[in-house]
Short mmCIF file of C-alpha atoms and ligand atoms in Angstrom, two decimals:
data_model
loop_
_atom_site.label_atom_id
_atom_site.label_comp_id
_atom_site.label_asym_id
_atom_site.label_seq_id
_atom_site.Cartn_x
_atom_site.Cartn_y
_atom_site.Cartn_z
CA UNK A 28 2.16 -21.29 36.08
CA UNK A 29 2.07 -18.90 33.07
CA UNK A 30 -0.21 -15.77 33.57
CA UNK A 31 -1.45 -15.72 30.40
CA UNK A 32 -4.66 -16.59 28.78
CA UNK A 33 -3.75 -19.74 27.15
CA UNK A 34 -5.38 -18.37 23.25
CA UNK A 35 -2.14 -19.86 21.93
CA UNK A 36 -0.60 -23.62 21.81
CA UNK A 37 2.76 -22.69 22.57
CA UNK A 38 5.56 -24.86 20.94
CA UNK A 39 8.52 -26.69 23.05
CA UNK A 40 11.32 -24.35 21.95
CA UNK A 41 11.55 -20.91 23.76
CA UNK A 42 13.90 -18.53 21.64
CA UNK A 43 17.18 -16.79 23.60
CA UNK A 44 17.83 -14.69 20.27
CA UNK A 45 17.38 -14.76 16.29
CA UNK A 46 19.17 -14.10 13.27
CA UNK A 47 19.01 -14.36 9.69
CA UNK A 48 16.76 -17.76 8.70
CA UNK A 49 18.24 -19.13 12.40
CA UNK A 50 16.78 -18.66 15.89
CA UNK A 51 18.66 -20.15 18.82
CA UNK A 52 16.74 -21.75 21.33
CA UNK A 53 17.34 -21.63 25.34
CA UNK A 54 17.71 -25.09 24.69
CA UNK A 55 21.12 -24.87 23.17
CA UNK A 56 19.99 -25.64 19.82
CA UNK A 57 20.13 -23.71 16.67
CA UNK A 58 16.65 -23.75 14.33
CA UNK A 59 15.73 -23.15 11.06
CA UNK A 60 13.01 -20.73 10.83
CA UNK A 61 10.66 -21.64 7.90
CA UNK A 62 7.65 -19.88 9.18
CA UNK A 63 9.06 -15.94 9.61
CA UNK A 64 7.61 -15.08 12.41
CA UNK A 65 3.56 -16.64 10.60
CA UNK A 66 4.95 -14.10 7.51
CA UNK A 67 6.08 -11.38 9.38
CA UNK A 68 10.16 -11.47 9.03
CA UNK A 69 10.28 -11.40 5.42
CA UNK A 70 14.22 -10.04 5.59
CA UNK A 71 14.88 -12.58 8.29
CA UNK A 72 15.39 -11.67 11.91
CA UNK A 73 16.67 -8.63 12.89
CA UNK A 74 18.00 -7.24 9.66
CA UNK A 75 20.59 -4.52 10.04
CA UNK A 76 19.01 -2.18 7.73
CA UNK A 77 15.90 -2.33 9.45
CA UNK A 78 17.75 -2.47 13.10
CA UNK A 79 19.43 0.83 11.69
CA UNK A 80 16.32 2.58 10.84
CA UNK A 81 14.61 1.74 13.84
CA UNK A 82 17.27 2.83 16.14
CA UNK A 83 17.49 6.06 14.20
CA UNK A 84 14.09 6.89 14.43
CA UNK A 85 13.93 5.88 18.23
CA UNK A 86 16.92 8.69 18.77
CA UNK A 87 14.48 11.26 17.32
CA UNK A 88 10.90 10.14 18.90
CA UNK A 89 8.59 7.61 19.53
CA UNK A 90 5.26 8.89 19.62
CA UNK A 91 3.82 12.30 19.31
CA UNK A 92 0.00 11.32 17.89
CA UNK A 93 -1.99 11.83 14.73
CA UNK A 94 -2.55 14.87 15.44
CA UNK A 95 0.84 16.05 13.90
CA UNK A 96 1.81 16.04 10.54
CA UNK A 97 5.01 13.09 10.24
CA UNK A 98 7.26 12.95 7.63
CA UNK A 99 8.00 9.36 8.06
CA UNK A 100 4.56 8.58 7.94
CA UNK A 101 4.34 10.15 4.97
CA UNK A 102 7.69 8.59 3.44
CA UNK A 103 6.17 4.89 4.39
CA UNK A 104 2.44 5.99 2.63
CA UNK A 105 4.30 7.06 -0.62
CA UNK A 106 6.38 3.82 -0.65
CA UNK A 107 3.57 1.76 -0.55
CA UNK A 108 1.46 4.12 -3.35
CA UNK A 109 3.85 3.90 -5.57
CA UNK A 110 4.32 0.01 -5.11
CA UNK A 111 0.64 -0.84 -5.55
CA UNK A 112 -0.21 1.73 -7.68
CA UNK A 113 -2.90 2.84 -5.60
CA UNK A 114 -3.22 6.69 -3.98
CA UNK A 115 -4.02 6.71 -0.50
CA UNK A 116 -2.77 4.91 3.09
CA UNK A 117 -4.71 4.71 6.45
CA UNK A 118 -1.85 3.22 8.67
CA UNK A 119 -3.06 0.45 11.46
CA UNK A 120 -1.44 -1.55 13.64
CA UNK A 121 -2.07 -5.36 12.40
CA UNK A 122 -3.74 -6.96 9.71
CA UNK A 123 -7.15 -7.04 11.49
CA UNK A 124 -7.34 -3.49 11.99
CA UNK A 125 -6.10 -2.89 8.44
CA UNK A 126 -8.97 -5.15 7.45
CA UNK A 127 -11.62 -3.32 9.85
CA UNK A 128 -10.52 0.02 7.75
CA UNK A 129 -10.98 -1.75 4.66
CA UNK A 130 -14.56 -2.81 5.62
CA UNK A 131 -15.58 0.56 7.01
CA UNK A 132 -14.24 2.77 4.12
CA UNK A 133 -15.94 0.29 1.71
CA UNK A 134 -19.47 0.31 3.77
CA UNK A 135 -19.37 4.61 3.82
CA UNK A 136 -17.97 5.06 0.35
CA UNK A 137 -20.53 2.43 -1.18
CA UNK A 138 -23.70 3.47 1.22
CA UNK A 139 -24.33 -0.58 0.62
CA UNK A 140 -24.19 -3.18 3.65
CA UNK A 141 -23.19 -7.09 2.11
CA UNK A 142 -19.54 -7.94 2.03
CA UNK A 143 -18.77 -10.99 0.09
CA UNK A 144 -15.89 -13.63 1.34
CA UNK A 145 -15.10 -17.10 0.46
CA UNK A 146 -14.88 -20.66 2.65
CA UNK A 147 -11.40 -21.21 3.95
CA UNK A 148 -10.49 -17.52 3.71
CA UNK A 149 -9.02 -15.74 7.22
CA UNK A 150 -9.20 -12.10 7.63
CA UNK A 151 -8.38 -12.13 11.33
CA UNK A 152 -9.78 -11.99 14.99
CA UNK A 153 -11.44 -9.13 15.78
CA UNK A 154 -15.72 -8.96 15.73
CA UNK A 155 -15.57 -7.92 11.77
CA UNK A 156 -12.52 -9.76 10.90
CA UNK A 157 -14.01 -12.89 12.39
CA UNK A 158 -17.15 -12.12 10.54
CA UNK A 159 -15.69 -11.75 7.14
CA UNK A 160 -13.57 -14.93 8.01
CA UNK A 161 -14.67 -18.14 6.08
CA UNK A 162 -14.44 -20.43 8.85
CA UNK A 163 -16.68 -21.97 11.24
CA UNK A 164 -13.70 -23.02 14.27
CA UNK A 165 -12.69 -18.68 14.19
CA UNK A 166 -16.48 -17.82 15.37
CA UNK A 167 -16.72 -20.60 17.75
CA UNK A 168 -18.75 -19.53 21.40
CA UNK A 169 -18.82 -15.98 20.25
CA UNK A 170 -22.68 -15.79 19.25
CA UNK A 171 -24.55 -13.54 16.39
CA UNK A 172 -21.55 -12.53 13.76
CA UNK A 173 -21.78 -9.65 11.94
CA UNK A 174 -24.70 -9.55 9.20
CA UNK A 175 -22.80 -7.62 6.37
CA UNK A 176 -20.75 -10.82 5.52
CA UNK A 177 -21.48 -13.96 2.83
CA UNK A 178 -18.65 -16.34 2.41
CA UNK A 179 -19.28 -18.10 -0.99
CA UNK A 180 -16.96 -21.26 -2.63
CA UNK A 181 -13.69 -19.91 -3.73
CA UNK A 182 -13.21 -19.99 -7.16
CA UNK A 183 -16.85 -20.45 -7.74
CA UNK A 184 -17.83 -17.29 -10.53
CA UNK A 185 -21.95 -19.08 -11.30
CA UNK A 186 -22.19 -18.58 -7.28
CA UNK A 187 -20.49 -14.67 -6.96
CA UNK A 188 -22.77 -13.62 -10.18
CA UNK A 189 -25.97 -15.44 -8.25
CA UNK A 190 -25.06 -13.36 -5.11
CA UNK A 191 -24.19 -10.12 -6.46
CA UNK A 192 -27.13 -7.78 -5.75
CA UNK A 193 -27.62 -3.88 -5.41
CA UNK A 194 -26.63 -4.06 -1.75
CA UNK A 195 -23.06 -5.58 -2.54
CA UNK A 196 -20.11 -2.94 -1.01
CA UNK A 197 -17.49 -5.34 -1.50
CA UNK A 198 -15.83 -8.43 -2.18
CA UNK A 199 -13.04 -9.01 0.08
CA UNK A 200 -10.51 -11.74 -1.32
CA UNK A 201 -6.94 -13.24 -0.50
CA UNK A 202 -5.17 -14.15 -3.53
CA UNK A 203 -3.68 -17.30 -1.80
CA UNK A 204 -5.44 -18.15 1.00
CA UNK A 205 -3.01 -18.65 4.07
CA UNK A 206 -4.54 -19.90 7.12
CA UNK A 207 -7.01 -21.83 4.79
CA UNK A 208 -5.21 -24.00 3.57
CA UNK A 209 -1.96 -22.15 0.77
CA UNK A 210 -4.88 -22.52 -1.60
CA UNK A 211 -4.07 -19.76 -4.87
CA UNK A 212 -6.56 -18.41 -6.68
CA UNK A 213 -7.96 -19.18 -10.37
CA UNK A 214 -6.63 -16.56 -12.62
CA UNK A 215 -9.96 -16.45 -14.67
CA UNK A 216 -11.80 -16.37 -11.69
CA UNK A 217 -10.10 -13.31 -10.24
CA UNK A 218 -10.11 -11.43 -13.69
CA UNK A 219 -13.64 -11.86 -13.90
CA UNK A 220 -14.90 -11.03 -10.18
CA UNK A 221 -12.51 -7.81 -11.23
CA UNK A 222 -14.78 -6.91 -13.94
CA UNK A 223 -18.13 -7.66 -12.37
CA UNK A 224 -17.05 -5.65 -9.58
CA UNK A 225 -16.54 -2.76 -11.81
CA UNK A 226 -19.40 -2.93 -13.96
CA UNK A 227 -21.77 -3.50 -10.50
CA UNK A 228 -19.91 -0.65 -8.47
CA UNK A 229 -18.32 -2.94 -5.87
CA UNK A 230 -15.33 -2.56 -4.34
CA UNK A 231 -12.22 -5.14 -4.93
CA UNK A 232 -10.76 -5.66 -1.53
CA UNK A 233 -7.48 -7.91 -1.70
CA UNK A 234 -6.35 -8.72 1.87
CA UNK A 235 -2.34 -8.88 1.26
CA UNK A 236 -1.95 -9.64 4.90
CA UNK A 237 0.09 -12.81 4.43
CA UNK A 238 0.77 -12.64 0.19
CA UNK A 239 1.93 -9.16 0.17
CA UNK A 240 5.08 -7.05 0.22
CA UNK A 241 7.41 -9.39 -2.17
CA UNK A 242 6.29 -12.98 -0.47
CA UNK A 243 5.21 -14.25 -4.12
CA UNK A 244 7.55 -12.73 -6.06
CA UNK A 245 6.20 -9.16 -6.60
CA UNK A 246 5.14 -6.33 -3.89
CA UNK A 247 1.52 -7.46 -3.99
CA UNK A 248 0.15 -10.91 -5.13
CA UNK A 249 -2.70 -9.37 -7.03
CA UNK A 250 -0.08 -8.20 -9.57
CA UNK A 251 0.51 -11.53 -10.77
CA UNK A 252 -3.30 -11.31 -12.29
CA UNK A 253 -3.22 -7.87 -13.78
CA UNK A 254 -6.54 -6.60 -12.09
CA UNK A 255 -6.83 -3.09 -10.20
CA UNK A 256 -7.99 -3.59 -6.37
CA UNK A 257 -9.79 -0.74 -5.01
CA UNK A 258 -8.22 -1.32 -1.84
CA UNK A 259 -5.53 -3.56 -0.53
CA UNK A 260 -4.73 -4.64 3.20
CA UNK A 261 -1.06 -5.03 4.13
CA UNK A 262 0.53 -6.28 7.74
CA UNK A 263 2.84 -8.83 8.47
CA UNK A 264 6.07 -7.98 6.76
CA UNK A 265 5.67 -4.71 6.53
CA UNK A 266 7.41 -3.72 9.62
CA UNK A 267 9.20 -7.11 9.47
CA UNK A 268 8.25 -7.97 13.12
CA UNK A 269 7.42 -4.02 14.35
CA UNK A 270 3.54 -4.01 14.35
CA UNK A 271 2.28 -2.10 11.56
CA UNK A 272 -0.87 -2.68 9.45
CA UNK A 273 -2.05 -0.62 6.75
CA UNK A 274 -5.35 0.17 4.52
CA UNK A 275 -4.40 1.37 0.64
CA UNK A 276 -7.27 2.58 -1.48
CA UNK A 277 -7.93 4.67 -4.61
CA UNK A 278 -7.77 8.26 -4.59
CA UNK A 279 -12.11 8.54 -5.21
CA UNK A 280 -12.07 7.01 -1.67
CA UNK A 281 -10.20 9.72 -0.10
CA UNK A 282 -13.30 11.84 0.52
CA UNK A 283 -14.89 9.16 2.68
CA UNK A 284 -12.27 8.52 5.31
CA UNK A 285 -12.10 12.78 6.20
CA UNK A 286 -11.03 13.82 9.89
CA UNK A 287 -13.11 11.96 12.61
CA UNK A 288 -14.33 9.01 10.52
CA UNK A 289 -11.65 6.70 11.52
CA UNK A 290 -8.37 6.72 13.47
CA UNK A 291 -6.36 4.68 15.86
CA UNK A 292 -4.09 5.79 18.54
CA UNK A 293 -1.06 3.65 17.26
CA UNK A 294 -1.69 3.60 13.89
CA UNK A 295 1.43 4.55 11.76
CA UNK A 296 3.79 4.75 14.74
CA UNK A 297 6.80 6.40 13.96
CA UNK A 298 9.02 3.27 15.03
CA UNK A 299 7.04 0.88 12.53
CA UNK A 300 6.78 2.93 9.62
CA UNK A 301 10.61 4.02 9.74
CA UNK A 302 11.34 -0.12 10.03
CA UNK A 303 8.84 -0.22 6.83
CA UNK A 304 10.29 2.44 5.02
CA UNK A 305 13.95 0.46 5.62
CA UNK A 306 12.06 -3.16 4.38
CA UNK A 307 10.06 -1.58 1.32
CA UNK A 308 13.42 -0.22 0.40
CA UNK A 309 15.01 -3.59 0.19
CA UNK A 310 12.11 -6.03 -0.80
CA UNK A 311 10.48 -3.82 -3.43
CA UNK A 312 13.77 -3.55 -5.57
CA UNK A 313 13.68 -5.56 -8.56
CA UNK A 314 16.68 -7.64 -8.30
CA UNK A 315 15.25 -8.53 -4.93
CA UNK A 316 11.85 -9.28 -6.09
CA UNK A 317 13.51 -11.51 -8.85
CA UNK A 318 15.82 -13.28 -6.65
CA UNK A 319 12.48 -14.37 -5.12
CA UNK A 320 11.04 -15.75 -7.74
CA UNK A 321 13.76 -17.62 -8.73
CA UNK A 322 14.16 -18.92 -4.99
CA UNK A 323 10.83 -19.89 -5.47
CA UNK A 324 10.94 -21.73 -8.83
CA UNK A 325 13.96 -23.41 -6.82
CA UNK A 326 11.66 -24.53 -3.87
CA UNK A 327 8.73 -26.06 -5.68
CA UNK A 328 11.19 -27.93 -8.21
CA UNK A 329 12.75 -29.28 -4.76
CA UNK A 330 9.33 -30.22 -3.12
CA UNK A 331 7.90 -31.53 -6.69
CA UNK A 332 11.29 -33.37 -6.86
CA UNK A 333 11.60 -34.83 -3.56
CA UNK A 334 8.56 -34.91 -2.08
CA UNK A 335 5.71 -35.31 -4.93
CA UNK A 336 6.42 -39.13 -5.28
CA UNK A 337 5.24 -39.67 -1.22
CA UNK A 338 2.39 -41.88 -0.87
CA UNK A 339 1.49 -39.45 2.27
CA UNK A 340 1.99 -36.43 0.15
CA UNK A 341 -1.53 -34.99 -1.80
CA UNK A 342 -0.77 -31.91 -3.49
CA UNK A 343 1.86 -29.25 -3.09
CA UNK A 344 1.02 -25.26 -4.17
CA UNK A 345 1.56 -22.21 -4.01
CA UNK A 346 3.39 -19.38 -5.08
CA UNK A 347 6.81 -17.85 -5.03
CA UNK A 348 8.32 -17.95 -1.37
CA UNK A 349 4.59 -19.21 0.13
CA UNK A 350 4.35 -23.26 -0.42
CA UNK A 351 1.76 -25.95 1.15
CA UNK A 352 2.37 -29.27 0.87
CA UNK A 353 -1.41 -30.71 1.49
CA UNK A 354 -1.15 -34.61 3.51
CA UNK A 355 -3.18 -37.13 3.13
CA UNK A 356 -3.40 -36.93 7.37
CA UNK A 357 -3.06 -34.88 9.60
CA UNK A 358 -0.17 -32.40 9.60
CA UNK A 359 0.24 -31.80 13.39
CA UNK A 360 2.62 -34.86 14.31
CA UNK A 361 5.22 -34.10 11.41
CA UNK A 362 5.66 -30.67 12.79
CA UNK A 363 6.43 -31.76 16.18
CA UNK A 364 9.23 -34.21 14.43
CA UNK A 365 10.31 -31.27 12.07
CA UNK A 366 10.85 -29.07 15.23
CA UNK A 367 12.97 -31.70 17.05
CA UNK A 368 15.20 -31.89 13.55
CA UNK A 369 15.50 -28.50 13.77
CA UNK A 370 13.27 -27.06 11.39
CA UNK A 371 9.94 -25.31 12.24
CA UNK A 372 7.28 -24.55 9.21
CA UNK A 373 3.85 -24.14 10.45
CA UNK A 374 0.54 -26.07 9.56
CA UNK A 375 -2.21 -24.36 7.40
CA UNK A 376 -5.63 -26.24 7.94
CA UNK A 377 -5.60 -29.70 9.56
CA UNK A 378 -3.54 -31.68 6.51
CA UNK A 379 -1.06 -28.56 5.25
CA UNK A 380 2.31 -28.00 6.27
CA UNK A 381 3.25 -24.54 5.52
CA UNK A 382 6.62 -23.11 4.67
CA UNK A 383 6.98 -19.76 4.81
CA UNK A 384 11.10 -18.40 4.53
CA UNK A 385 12.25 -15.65 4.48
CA UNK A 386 12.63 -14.27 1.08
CA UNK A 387 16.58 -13.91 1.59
CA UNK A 388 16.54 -17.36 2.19
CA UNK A 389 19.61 -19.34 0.62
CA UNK A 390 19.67 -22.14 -1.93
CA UNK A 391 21.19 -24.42 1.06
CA UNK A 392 18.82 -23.81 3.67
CA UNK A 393 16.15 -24.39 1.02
CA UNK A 394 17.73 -27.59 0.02
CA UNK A 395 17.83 -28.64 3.80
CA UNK A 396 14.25 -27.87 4.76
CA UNK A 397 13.08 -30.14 1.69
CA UNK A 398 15.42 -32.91 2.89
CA UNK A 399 14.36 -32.93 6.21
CA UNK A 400 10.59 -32.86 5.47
CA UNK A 401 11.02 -35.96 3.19
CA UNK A 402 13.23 -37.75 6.23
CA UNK A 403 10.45 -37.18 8.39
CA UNK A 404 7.38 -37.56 5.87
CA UNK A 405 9.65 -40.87 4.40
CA UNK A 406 9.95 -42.20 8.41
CA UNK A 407 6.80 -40.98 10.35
CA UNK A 408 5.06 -42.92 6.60
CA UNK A 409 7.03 -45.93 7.78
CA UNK A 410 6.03 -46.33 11.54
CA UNK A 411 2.22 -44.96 10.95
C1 PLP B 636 -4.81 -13.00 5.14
C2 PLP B 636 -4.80 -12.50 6.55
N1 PLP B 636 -5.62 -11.49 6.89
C3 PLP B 636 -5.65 -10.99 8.15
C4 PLP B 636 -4.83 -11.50 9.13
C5 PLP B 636 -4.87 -10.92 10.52
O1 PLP B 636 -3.71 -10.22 10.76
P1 PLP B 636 -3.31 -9.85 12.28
O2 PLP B 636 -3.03 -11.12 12.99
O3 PLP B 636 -2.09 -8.97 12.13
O4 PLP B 636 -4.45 -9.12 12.87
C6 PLP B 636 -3.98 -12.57 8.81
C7 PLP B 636 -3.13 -13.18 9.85
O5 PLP B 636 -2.72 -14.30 9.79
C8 PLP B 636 -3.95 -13.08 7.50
O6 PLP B 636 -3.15 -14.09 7.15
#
């Protein structure tokens, strides 16, 4: 009987070790890994860079606190500044608590209370995250949410101009939403809530929990759109599997977050941010970036290709190395036949299988993935 709180459907295949796009299962069998750890393994598993950093950092020290100045700290905060283009880093240890910073910083530097969200959107689990999210099945048995949160209709401008008022902090916005469903933004719709949040004096908060740090192609999704964030969230593959979440604002917002206004124990432990300094290195080159776009281009040709003819098939999006292929049913049963072919991917919504690679991927296992999905789509169609 397992000890744990069962928050968590577990899967049939228990991993013995992982490496590259491939984890081995105690089952004898080798898988392909198209979900990356839910976005987290963007260099694949265990990446000897990263391995290298880590196990040079863990010779020095693992934890001191805060409460001392650390250079690697430091080294991870200027990586990501100069990536984004923003000024200042408040290091967390997941997406949620990224988010939470986000929320906080934007309430105190604003002196407003209403945070705007959209339906389908997923900013994560704890009492604000939750809040902010955009869907109903998240807040489920947990009572009164949070008041400082509207969700709106993404993509909808008439209904963000209607709710705008003098009370608005922030609106909080994932370029592609993940969990939701791999639905990607409207470029005229994000340019514009860009400019009415400057000329209103709300803060732009993109959560780049899931799109950022090269998954579509560039270090941060926003910068496909050309608009300037006032803060962005990061987590996932920052630390490439070491937990690591982090808050990244403009410099006016500095003066807000001062010592004692926010902290966390963990936050920007030396073992994560030397494993992000080692994956910024790598992802935020520009050969690398490019190499993911064109891997990209490669994977929705291949799922356009292969799979857009399927009667079963509704609508495949996305961008760069972050793909949904929307069902006309349910996605559930086609993962559990993926899995036994050997390939996991993940859902995203009820009807949305998810692929999410690692952005070293190769052509072949690219090519592979799409084949088996249309075996199985092309079969499971068949018997339904
Ligand atoms: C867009 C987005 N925001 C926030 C989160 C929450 O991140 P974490 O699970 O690290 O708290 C997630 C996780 O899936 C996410 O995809």
């Amino acid at each position: 009987m397992s000890h744990l709180f069962p928050t968590y459907q577990r899967w049939e295949i228990e991993p013995e070790k992982a490496s590259g796009s491939v984890i081995h299962g105690k089952d004898g069998r080798e898988y392909l890994d198209f979900t990356s750890g839910i976005g987290v393994c963007n260099l694949g598993h265990r990446p000897e860079a990263v391995e290298h950093a880590i196990k040079e950092q863990l010779e020095l020290f693992w934890h001191v606190s805060n409460l001392f100045p650390q250079s690697i700290q430091e080294e991870a905060a200027r990586k990501l500044v100069k990536a984004s283009g923003l000024d200042c880093v408040f290091f967390a240890n997941s997406g949620a608590e990224a988010n939470e910073a986000a929320i906080k910083l934007a309430r105190k530097a604003t002196g407003r209370k209403k945070i705007i969200t959209f339906l389908q959107s997923f900013h994560g689990r704890t009492f604000a995250g939750m809040a902010a999210t955009g869907q109903e099945k998240i807040k489920h048995g947990f009572g009164n949410m949070l008041e400082t949160f509207v969700h709106l209709p993404f993509n909808d401008l008439e209904a963000l101009k209607n709710e705008i008022d003098s009370d608005t902090a922030a609106v909080m916005i994932e370029i592609v939403q993940g969990e939701g469903g791999i639905h990607v933004v409207h470029e005229e719709f994000i340019k514009e809530t860009g400019k009415l949040c400057t000329e209103n004096g709300i803060l732009l908060i993109v959560d780049e929990i899931q799109t950022g740090i090269g998954r579509t192609g560039k270090p941060f999704a926003f910068q496909h759109f050309g608009i300037s964030p006032d803060i962005i969230t990061v987590a996932k593959g920052l630390g490439n599997g070491l937990p690591i979440g982090a808050a990244v604002g403009k410099a006016e917002l500095a003066e807000h977050f001062g010592p004692g206004s926010h902290g966390s124990t963990f936050g920007g432990n030396p073992i994560s941010t030397a494993a992000a300094c080692a994956v910024m290195d790598i992802i935020f080159e520009n050969e690398f970036l490019k190499e993911v776009s064109a891997k990209g281009e490669t994977l929705f040709q291949l799922l356009d290709h292969e799979l857009g003819c399927l009667e079963v098939v509704k609508e495949i999006r996305g961008i760069g190395l972050m793909a949904g292929i929307e069902l006309t049913v349910a996605a559930q049963p086609y993962l559990m036949q993926l899995r036994k072919s050997g390939l996991i991917v993940l859902p995203a919504g009820e009807k949305v299988i998810r692929l999410l690679p690692p952005l070293n991927v190769s052509a072949e296992e690219l090519e592979k993935a799409v084949s088996l999905i249309k075996e199985i789509l092309i079969n499971q169609t068949v018997t339904a």
